[in-house]
Structure formats: C-alpha cells, structure tokens
C-alpha cells in the first residue's frame, strides 16, 4: 500500500481518545508516509487532545442520548443526519484506505458511512462490556480488535482479534518504568503490572 490514508474516529471520553491516538502513533511508526485524519464530536475533549498529539481533526455535530427527556434527545435525529452527511463528505474528500473506530457517537457516523461506501472498517473495543456504538457497528465491520476474551455474545467470533488495549508509547517506555520503580521503591528484580 503506497502512502496509506487512515481515518480514525473516537471520542467523548479519554477512554476512546487515547487508544485512538495510540493506534495512530503505532501506524505512523509502521507507515511513516501515511496520512491521518481524525473525526470527533464538536465541543468534546478530542477537539483539543488530538491536535495536541499532532493530528488533524474534523468535528461532527453529534452527542449521545441522555437517559431522560431533554432538548438534546429531541435534536438527536437531526444531529445524526447532519453527522452522516458530513461523514460522507469527509470520507469522499480524504479517500481513506481504512476507517478505524474506537467508540463514541462520532465514530458511529463515520464507520457507518465508510461501510456504506465499501471502505474497510476496524473497531477497537477497550472494554469487557462493549459500548452501544461498537455493538451496532459490529456486523458491518471487517475486523474487531478486542481487549478481552469471550465477547462472542456481542461480536461475530470470526471478526474478532484479541489485541489488548492500545497504549501510548510514552506510558510504557523503559525510562518511565525505571522512574516508577524508583519512586514507589519497588524491587526491580520482580515482575510488575503496568496499568
């Protein structure tokens, strides 16, 4: 694949954003010539965190559904339609080879549009109990990367790959480990679990 192009979408919470950035960083190390575009929800934390990580992001007008009757819930169909239309425009303009989603309502619109345009999609699920967006997208996804075993009740078994959770490299480098061992006065000869 010459100069691959990736759209990565996920947001609303750090639990979706930071795995998305970790995936982009790993892909960038493997494909230095690759181009990346993130898609998130306007006015959510990804609109600041993704540019801080060095990536371009476009925002969609989308938000989650509240558990009570609110104006936001009444606006959801309009927001969803707007997000789908903008997702099609973004995908047709950027022309990605693959679209990757890490969860959140913005990723739902982007991955749904990509699958309708026959562009390969990958879901990354960080949790042992998947979020609603990833469960809804699972049937059309090409691959589903999971952090835990035994998720067959939520996802098609033949699409799942047990990958664990993506972690930013700066969290696992040796300097950080040695600093933590020193700071917490741990025995360096023993195994430690890093979360």
Backbone as JSON, one array per atom type, in Angstrom:
{
  "sequence": "XXXXXXXXXXXXXXXXXXXXXXXXXXXXXXXXXXXXXXXXXXXXXXXXXXXXXXXXXXXXXXXXXXXXXXXXXXXXXXXXXXXXXXXXXXXXXXXXXXXXXXXXXXXXXXXXXXXXXXXXXXXXXXXXXXXXXXXXXXXXXXXXXXXXXXXXXXXXXXXXXXXXXXXXXXXXXXXXXXXXXXXXXXXXXXXXXXX",
  "N": [[0.85, -1.17, 0.0], [0.78, 2.05, -1.02], [1.56, 5.09, 0.43], [-0.53, 5.04, 2.64], [-3.82, 5.91, 3.81], [-5.52, 6.91, 6.63], [-8.52, 7.17, 8.42], [-9.39, 7.95, 11.64], [-11.56, 7.53, 14.29], [-13.09, 8.46, 17.28], [-14.28, 9.27, 20.47], [-15.34, 11.66, 22.95], [-14.76, 10.7, 25.47], [-11.73, 10.18, 27.38], [-11.19, 7.5, 27.35], [-11.84, 6.66, 24.83], [-10.44, 8.41, 23.19], [-7.6, 8.36, 23.8], [-6.77, 5.65, 23.2], [-7.25, 5.8, 20.44], [-5.36, 7.72, 19.6], [-3.05, 6.32, 20.31], [-3.2, 4.17, 18.51], [-2.95, 5.56, 16.08], [-0.34, 6.58, 16.41], [1.17, 4.21, 16.45], [0.61, 3.17, 13.89], [1.73, 5.21, 12.39], [4.42, 4.86, 13.01], [4.89, 2.48, 11.71], [4.13, 3.02, 9.11], [5.51, 5.5, 7.91], [4.98, 7.35, 5.9], [2.28, 7.62, 5.83], [-1.0, 9.15, 5.83], [-3.13, 10.85, 8.08], [-6.36, 11.38, 9.45], [-8.41, 12.53, 11.92], [-11.71, 12.13, 13.22], [-14.11, 13.59, 15.19], [-16.42, 14.5, 17.83], [-17.84, 17.68, 17.77], [-17.03, 20.23, 20.11], [-16.21, 18.48, 22.1], [-13.77, 16.76, 24.15], [-11.86, 15.61, 22.45], [-11.39, 17.43, 20.44], [-9.46, 19.12, 21.37], [-7.46, 17.43, 22.45], [-6.56, 15.68, 20.37], [-5.33, 17.41, 18.33], [-3.26, 18.32, 20.03], [-1.76, 16.04, 20.17], [-0.69, 16.04, 17.71], [-2.18, 15.62, 15.37], [-4.55, 16.16, 12.71], [-7.97, 17.09, 13.04], [-11.44, 16.73, 12.39], [-14.65, 17.97, 13.19], [-17.86, 16.65, 14.11], [-21.36, 17.38, 14.38], [-22.66, 15.99, 16.86], [-23.98, 14.09, 19.57], [-24.33, 12.09, 22.54], [-27.15, 10.06, 23.62], [-29.32, 11.1, 26.13], [-30.41, 9.84, 29.32], [-32.84, 10.77, 30.07], [-35.71, 12.81, 29.27], [-34.79, 15.31, 27.16], [-33.84, 18.4, 25.5], [-31.62, 17.94, 23.92], [-31.94, 15.19, 23.32], [-34.23, 15.33, 21.73], [-33.13, 16.61, 19.59], [-31.46, 14.72, 18.55], [-32.05, 13.01, 16.18], [-31.76, 14.91, 14.1], [-29.11, 15.75, 14.51], [-27.81, 13.31, 14.04], [-28.42, 12.85, 11.31], [-27.13, 15.08, 10.17], [-24.48, 14.5, 10.93], [-24.03, 12.09, 9.57], [-24.22, 12.95, 6.89], [-22.06, 14.78, 6.8], [-20.01, 12.99, 7.41], [-19.95, 11.37, 5.11], [-19.09, 13.32, 3.27], [-16.54, 13.98, 4.33], [-15.2, 11.51, 4.13], [-15.31, 11.02, 1.34], [-13.78, 13.15, 0.45], [-11.25, 12.82, 1.77], [-10.54, 10.2, 1.16], [-9.9, 7.55, 2.46], [-7.99, 4.51, 3.09], [-8.64, 2.78, 5.06], [-10.96, 2.86, 7.78], [-10.99, 3.52, 11.14], [-12.49, 2.88, 14.23], [-12.89, 3.82, 17.63], [-14.94, 3.98, 19.37], [-17.77, 5.81, 20.7], [-20.18, 8.33, 19.73], [-19.53, 9.87, 17.45], [-17.76, 8.22, 16.07], [-19.51, 6.28, 15.32], [-21.12, 7.4, 13.26], [-19.16, 7.91, 11.29], [-17.98, 5.37, 10.78], [-20.23, 3.96, 9.93], [-20.89, 5.37, 7.58], [-18.54, 4.84, 6.11], [-18.69, 2.04, 5.8], [-20.97, 1.89, 4.22], [-19.93, 2.96, 1.94], [-18.3, 1.0, 1.11], [-15.71, 0.87, 2.22], [-13.06, -0.51, 4.01], [-13.52, -1.22, 7.48], [-12.49, -0.99, 10.89], [-13.01, -1.88, 14.2], [-12.11, -0.93, 17.46], [-12.36, -2.18, 20.56], [-12.29, -1.33, 23.88], [-13.29, -2.28, 26.24], [-14.68, -4.75, 28.58], [-17.35, -4.97, 28.48], [-18.94, -4.03, 25.77], [-19.52, -0.77, 24.29], [-22.53, 0.91, 23.12], [-22.31, 1.98, 20.51], [-20.2, 0.54, 19.22], [-21.29, -2.04, 19.37], [-23.49, -1.78, 17.67], [-22.2, -1.34, 15.24], [-20.81, -3.65, 14.69], [-21.64, -5.83, 12.97], [-21.16, -4.99, 10.35], [-18.5, -4.33, 10.35], [-15.11, -4.97, 9.3], [-13.03, -6.05, 10.81], [-12.68, -6.65, 14.33], [-11.07, -5.48, 16.98], [-10.29, -6.59, 20.12], [-10.0, -6.2, 23.69], [-10.43, -8.06, 25.57], [-11.17, -11.54, 26.21], [-13.85, -13.79, 25.22], [-16.05, -12.33, 24.12], [-18.02, -13.06, 22.4], [-20.77, -12.95, 22.64], [-21.4, -10.41, 21.97], [-20.07, -9.7, 19.61], [-19.34, -10.88, 16.24], [-17.64, -13.93, 16.17], [-15.75, -14.71, 14.22], [-14.74, -12.32, 13.31], [-13.35, -11.14, 15.32], [-10.31, -10.12, 16.92], [-7.98, -10.74, 19.35], [-6.35, -8.26, 20.8], [-5.65, -6.73, 22.97], [-5.44, -3.62, 24.79], [-4.67, -0.58, 23.12], [-1.82, 1.32, 23.94], [-0.3, 4.39, 24.7], [3.02, 5.01, 23.67], [4.7, 6.55, 25.3], [3.84, 5.93, 27.8], [4.79, 3.44, 28.36], [7.5, 3.24, 28.02], [10.92, 2.41, 28.81], [12.25, 4.26, 30.49], [10.17, 5.43, 31.92], [9.26, 3.19, 33.34], [11.51, 2.57, 34.95], [11.68, 4.93, 36.43], [9.25, 4.78, 37.81], [9.65, 2.46, 39.35], [11.72, 3.32, 41.01], [10.49, 5.56, 42.26], [8.29, 4.39, 43.62], [9.65, 2.67, 45.2], [10.09, -0.07, 44.53], [10.9, -3.56, 44.02], [13.16, -4.15, 41.61], [13.82, -6.58, 40.47], [11.62, -8.12, 40.39], [8.48, -8.99, 38.77], [6.2, -6.54, 37.54], [2.97, -5.17, 37.18], [1.78, -2.95, 34.77], [-0.42, -0.36, 34.52]],
  "CA": [[0.0, 0.0, 0.0], [1.61, 3.25, -1.12], [1.02, 6.22, 1.17], [-1.87, 4.72, 3.15], [-4.59, 7.0, 4.4], [-6.35, 6.39, 7.7], [-9.4, 7.99, 9.24], [-9.56, 7.37, 12.97], [-12.64, 8.25, 14.96], [-13.47, 8.01, 18.61], [-14.18, 10.41, 21.35], [-16.28, 11.9, 24.02], [-14.04, 10.43, 26.71], [-10.35, 9.77, 27.21], [-11.18, 6.07, 27.07], [-11.91, 6.49, 23.38], [-9.47, 9.27, 22.52], [-6.2, 7.95, 23.96], [-6.49, 4.49, 22.36], [-7.21, 6.24, 19.03], [-4.05, 8.35, 19.39], [-2.04, 5.25, 20.37], [-3.28, 3.45, 17.23], [-2.35, 6.42, 15.06], [1.11, 6.62, 16.62], [1.74, 2.92, 16.02], [0.52, 3.11, 12.43], [2.71, 6.18, 11.88], [5.76, 4.26, 13.12], [4.98, 1.41, 10.71], [3.94, 3.62, 7.79], [5.86, 6.92, 8.13], [4.44, 8.19, 4.84], [0.81, 7.59, 5.91], [-1.75, 10.36, 6.17], [-4.14, 10.59, 9.1], [-7.38, 12.37, 9.76], [-9.31, 12.14, 13.0], [-13.04, 12.72, 13.2], [-14.69, 13.52, 16.52], [-17.62, 15.29, 18.09], [-17.58, 19.09, 18.07], [-17.18, 20.65, 21.51], [-15.8, 17.43, 23.03], [-12.35, 16.88, 24.5], [-10.98, 15.21, 21.35], [-11.08, 18.59, 19.6], [-8.21, 19.68, 21.89], [-6.45, 16.39, 22.71], [-6.0, 15.14, 19.13], [-4.31, 18.34, 17.81], [-2.11, 18.32, 20.93], [-0.98, 14.85, 19.83], [-0.08, 16.27, 16.41], [-3.03, 15.16, 14.27], [-5.67, 16.99, 12.28], [-9.28, 16.53, 13.39], [-12.66, 17.41, 11.95], [-15.72, 17.73, 14.16], [-19.24, 16.42, 13.7], [-22.38, 17.83, 15.31], [-23.28, 14.77, 17.38], [-23.83, 13.86, 21.01], [-25.0, 10.89, 23.0], [-28.54, 10.14, 24.04], [-29.46, 11.21, 27.57], [-31.34, 8.86, 29.88], [-34.09, 11.44, 30.41], [-36.23, 13.65, 28.19], [-34.09, 16.59, 27.07], [-33.8, 19.01, 24.18], [-30.58, 17.22, 23.16], [-32.53, 13.96, 22.79], [-35.13, 15.69, 20.65], [-32.29, 17.03, 18.46], [-30.59, 13.62, 18.12], [-32.22, 12.62, 14.78], [-31.18, 15.96, 13.24], [-27.65, 15.65, 14.67], [-27.37, 12.09, 13.37], [-28.49, 13.09, 9.87], [-26.04, 16.02, 9.85], [-23.2, 13.79, 11.08], [-23.89, 11.13, 8.47], [-23.95, 13.72, 5.67], [-20.68, 15.28, 6.89], [-19.11, 11.84, 7.35], [-19.8, 11.03, 3.69], [-18.27, 14.36, 2.65], [-15.17, 13.83, 4.82], [-14.63, 10.28, 3.56], [-15.11, 11.2, -0.1], [-12.7, 14.12, 0.27], [-9.98, 12.3, 2.27], [-10.29, 8.93, 0.47], [-9.1, 6.65, 3.31], [-7.91, 3.09, 2.78], [-9.27, 2.11, 6.2], [-11.53, 3.74, 8.8], [-10.86, 2.85, 12.43], [-13.3, 3.49, 15.27], [-12.61, 3.38, 19.0], [-16.13, 4.16, 20.19], [-18.35, 7.14, 20.78], [-21.18, 8.55, 18.69], [-18.91, 10.36, 16.22], [-17.22, 7.08, 15.33], [-20.65, 5.56, 14.74], [-21.49, 8.01, 11.97], [-18.07, 7.77, 10.33], [-17.85, 3.97, 10.38], [-21.43, 3.6, 9.16], [-20.72, 5.94, 6.24], [-17.46, 4.1, 5.44], [-19.18, 0.71, 5.39], [-21.9, 2.1, 3.1], [-19.1, 3.27, 0.76], [-17.44, -0.2, 0.91], [-14.34, 1.11, 2.7], [-12.84, -1.39, 5.16], [-13.61, -0.61, 8.79], [-11.98, -1.75, 12.02], [-13.46, -1.39, 15.51], [-11.27, -1.28, 18.6], [-13.18, -2.14, 21.78], [-11.4, -1.34, 25.04], [-13.98, -2.72, 27.45], [-15.21, -6.11, 28.64], [-18.75, -4.81, 28.08], [-18.85, -3.03, 24.7], [-20.44, 0.34, 24.19], [-23.62, 0.76, 22.17], [-21.88, 2.29, 19.15], [-19.45, -0.58, 18.67], [-22.2, -3.18, 19.19], [-24.3, -1.53, 16.47], [-21.36, -1.37, 14.04], [-20.07, -4.91, 14.61], [-22.0, -6.7, 11.84], [-20.59, -4.48, 9.09], [-17.05, -4.12, 10.49], [-14.26, -6.02, 8.73], [-12.33, -6.66, 11.94], [-12.98, -6.07, 15.63], [-9.95, -5.7, 17.89], [-10.83, -6.58, 21.48], [-9.04, -6.24, 24.79], [-10.79, -9.18, 26.46], [-11.72, -12.74, 25.59], [-15.25, -14.15, 25.48], [-17.01, -11.28, 23.73], [-18.84, -13.6, 21.31], [-22.18, -12.57, 22.81], [-21.57, -9.07, 21.42], [-19.43, -9.55, 18.3], [-19.12, -12.12, 15.5], [-16.38, -14.54, 16.57], [-14.8, -14.77, 13.11], [-14.18, -10.98, 13.05], [-12.61, -10.66, 16.5], [-8.88, -10.37, 17.12], [-7.6, -10.33, 20.7], [-5.16, -7.41, 20.67], [-5.41, -5.93, 24.15], [-5.71, -2.19, 24.6], [-3.55, 0.24, 22.66], [-1.28, 2.19, 24.98], [0.67, 5.33, 24.16], [4.39, 4.57, 23.91], [5.32, 7.28, 26.41], [3.42, 5.32, 29.07], [5.41, 2.13, 28.57], [8.94, 3.2, 27.74], [11.75, 1.94, 29.93], [12.54, 5.34, 31.43], [9.01, 5.56, 32.8], [9.25, 2.04, 34.25], [12.56, 2.7, 35.95], [11.28, 6.02, 37.3], [8.19, 4.29, 38.69], [10.26, 1.53, 40.3], [12.44, 4.14, 41.99], [9.54, 6.39, 43.01], [7.47, 3.56, 44.52], [10.56, 1.81, 45.98], [9.77, -1.45, 44.17], [12.02, -4.46, 43.75], [13.31, -4.2, 40.16], [14.02, -7.96, 40.01], [10.3, -8.76, 40.34], [7.57, -8.53, 37.73], [5.21, -5.57, 37.96], [1.93, -4.91, 36.19], [1.68, -1.51, 34.49], [-1.75, -0.01, 34.05]],
  "C": [[0.9, 1.23, 0.0], [0.88, 4.42, -0.49], [-0.41, 5.95, 1.66], [-2.51, 5.92, 3.84], [-5.57, 6.4, 5.41], [-7.24, 7.48, 8.28], [-9.57, 7.23, 10.54], [-10.59, 8.21, 13.71], [-12.95, 7.62, 16.3], [-13.4, 9.2, 19.53], [-15.3, 10.5, 22.34], [-15.61, 11.73, 25.37], [-12.59, 10.07, 26.38], [-10.22, 8.3, 26.9], [-11.32, 5.73, 25.6], [-10.79, 7.25, 22.66], [-8.05, 8.72, 22.61], [-5.87, 6.64, 23.23], [-6.41, 4.86, 20.87], [-5.86, 6.88, 18.7], [-2.95, 7.3, 19.4], [-2.03, 4.44, 19.07], [-2.63, 4.27, 16.13], [-0.83, 6.46, 15.19], [1.79, 5.34, 16.15], [1.71, 2.79, 14.5], [1.55, 4.05, 11.79], [4.12, 5.62, 11.95], [5.96, 3.16, 12.08], [4.89, 1.94, 9.28], [4.23, 5.11, 7.89], [5.27, 7.87, 7.08], [2.92, 8.3, 4.89], [0.24, 8.96, 6.25], [-2.89, 9.99, 7.11], [-5.12, 11.74, 9.21], [-8.26, 11.79, 10.86], [-10.66, 12.81, 12.78], [-13.64, 12.51, 14.58], [-15.95, 14.34, 16.62], [-17.21, 16.72, 18.43], [-17.82, 19.35, 19.55], [-16.89, 19.55, 22.53], [-14.29, 17.48, 23.18], [-11.4, 16.45, 23.38], [-10.57, 16.39, 20.46], [-9.84, 19.33, 20.1], [-7.11, 18.62, 21.97], [-5.79, 15.85, 21.43], [-5.01, 16.11, 18.49], [-3.07, 18.43, 18.7], [-1.19, 17.13, 20.66], [-0.37, 14.96, 18.43], [-0.89, 15.84, 15.2], [-4.14, 16.14, 13.97], [-6.97, 16.3, 12.67], [-10.38, 17.39, 12.81], [-13.78, 17.02, 12.91], [-17.08, 17.55, 13.52], [-20.17, 16.97, 14.78], [-23.15, 16.61, 15.79], [-23.05, 14.71, 18.88], [-24.61, 12.62, 21.37], [-26.45, 11.15, 23.38], [-28.57, 10.15, 25.57], [-30.49, 10.19, 28.06], [-32.66, 9.49, 30.34], [-34.5, 12.32, 29.23], [-35.54, 15.01, 28.23], [-34.2, 17.14, 25.66], [-32.76, 18.32, 23.31], [-31.12, 15.93, 22.56], [-33.47, 14.25, 21.63], [-34.36, 16.08, 19.39], [-31.48, 15.87, 17.87], [-30.81, 13.2, 16.66], [-31.6, 13.63, 13.79], [-29.66, 15.91, 13.29], [-27.1, 14.42, 13.94], [-27.36, 12.26, 11.85], [-27.36, 14.02, 9.42], [-24.68, 15.31, 9.9], [-22.98, 12.78, 9.97], [-23.53, 11.86, 7.17], [-22.5, 14.23, 5.68], [-19.66, 14.15, 6.86], [-18.88, 11.41, 5.9], [-18.89, 12.04, 3.0], [-16.8, 14.21, 3.05], [-14.5, 12.62, 4.17], [-14.36, 10.45, 2.07], [-13.97, 12.17, -0.39], [-11.33, 13.52, 0.64], [-9.56, 10.99, 1.58], [-9.42, 7.96, 1.29], [-9.06, 5.23, 2.75], [-8.66, 2.27, 3.83], [-9.83, 3.18, 7.14], [-11.57, 2.94, 10.1], [-11.69, 3.61, 13.46], [-12.98, 2.93, 16.64], [-13.79, 3.62, 19.93], [-16.55, 5.61, 20.28], [-19.26, 7.39, 19.58], [-20.6, 9.09, 17.39], [-18.36, 9.2, 15.4], [-18.34, 6.27, 14.69], [-21.02, 6.08, 13.37], [-20.42, 7.76, 10.92], [-17.93, 6.33, 9.85], [-19.05, 3.49, 9.58], [-21.31, 4.12, 7.74], [-19.65, 5.18, 5.46], [-17.95, 2.74, 4.97], [-20.17, 0.83, 4.24], [-21.16, 2.41, 1.8], [-18.12, 2.13, 0.45], [-15.97, 0.05, 1.22], [-14.15, 0.23, 3.93], [-12.87, -0.62, 6.48], [-13.09, -1.57, 9.86], [-12.51, -1.08, 13.29], [-12.43, -1.81, 16.54], [-12.12, -1.09, 19.84], [-12.29, -2.32, 22.99], [-12.0, -2.05, 26.25], [-14.43, -4.18, 27.4], [-16.71, -6.12, 28.34], [-18.79, -3.68, 27.05], [-19.91, -1.94, 24.78], [-21.46, 0.14, 23.08], [-23.18, 1.0, 20.72], [-21.16, 1.11, 18.52], [-20.33, -1.81, 18.48], [-23.04, -3.0, 17.92], [-23.49, -1.67, 15.18], [-20.74, -2.74, 13.75], [-20.37, -5.75, 13.38], [-21.33, -6.28, 10.55], [-19.08, -4.28, 9.16], [-16.29, -5.28, 9.85], [-13.54, -6.78, 9.82], [-12.71, -5.93, 13.21], [-11.85, -6.45, 16.58], [-10.48, -5.55, 19.32], [-9.72, -6.71, 22.5], [-9.26, -7.45, 25.68], [-11.32, -10.35, 25.65], [-13.21, -12.84, 25.91], [-16.24, -13.01, 25.22], [-17.92, -11.72, 22.59], [-20.32, -13.24, 21.44], [-22.47, -11.2, 22.21], [-21.1, -8.95, 19.98], [-19.31, -10.89, 17.59], [-17.71, -12.67, 15.77], [-15.33, -14.5, 15.47], [-14.18, -13.41, 12.77], [-13.28, -10.5, 14.17], [-11.15, -11.06, 16.47], [-8.55, -9.86, 18.52], [-6.28, -9.57, 20.62], [-4.76, -6.76, 21.99], [-5.73, -4.48, 23.85], [-4.48, -1.46, 24.09], [-3.12, 1.2, 23.76], [-0.25, 3.11, 24.33], [2.08, 4.91, 24.58], [5.03, 5.28, 25.09], [4.9, 6.72, 27.77], [4.16, 4.03, 29.38], [6.91, 2.11, 28.31], [9.73, 2.88, 29.01], [12.06, 3.03, 30.95], [11.39, 5.5, 32.41], [8.95, 4.41, 33.8], [10.3, 2.19, 35.34], [12.25, 3.84, 36.93], [10.21, 5.57, 38.29], [8.74, 3.34, 39.75], [10.98, 2.3, 41.4], [11.46, 4.91, 42.88], [8.76, 5.57, 44.04], [8.3, 2.58, 45.35], [10.22, 0.33, 45.79], [11.04, -2.25, 43.95], [12.1, -4.66, 42.23], [13.47, -5.62, 39.62], [12.68, -8.71, 39.89], [9.47, -8.19, 39.21], [6.55, -7.57, 38.33], [4.2, -5.39, 36.83], [1.78, -3.4, 36.03], [0.33, -1.23, 33.9], [-1.77, 1.38, 33.51]]
}
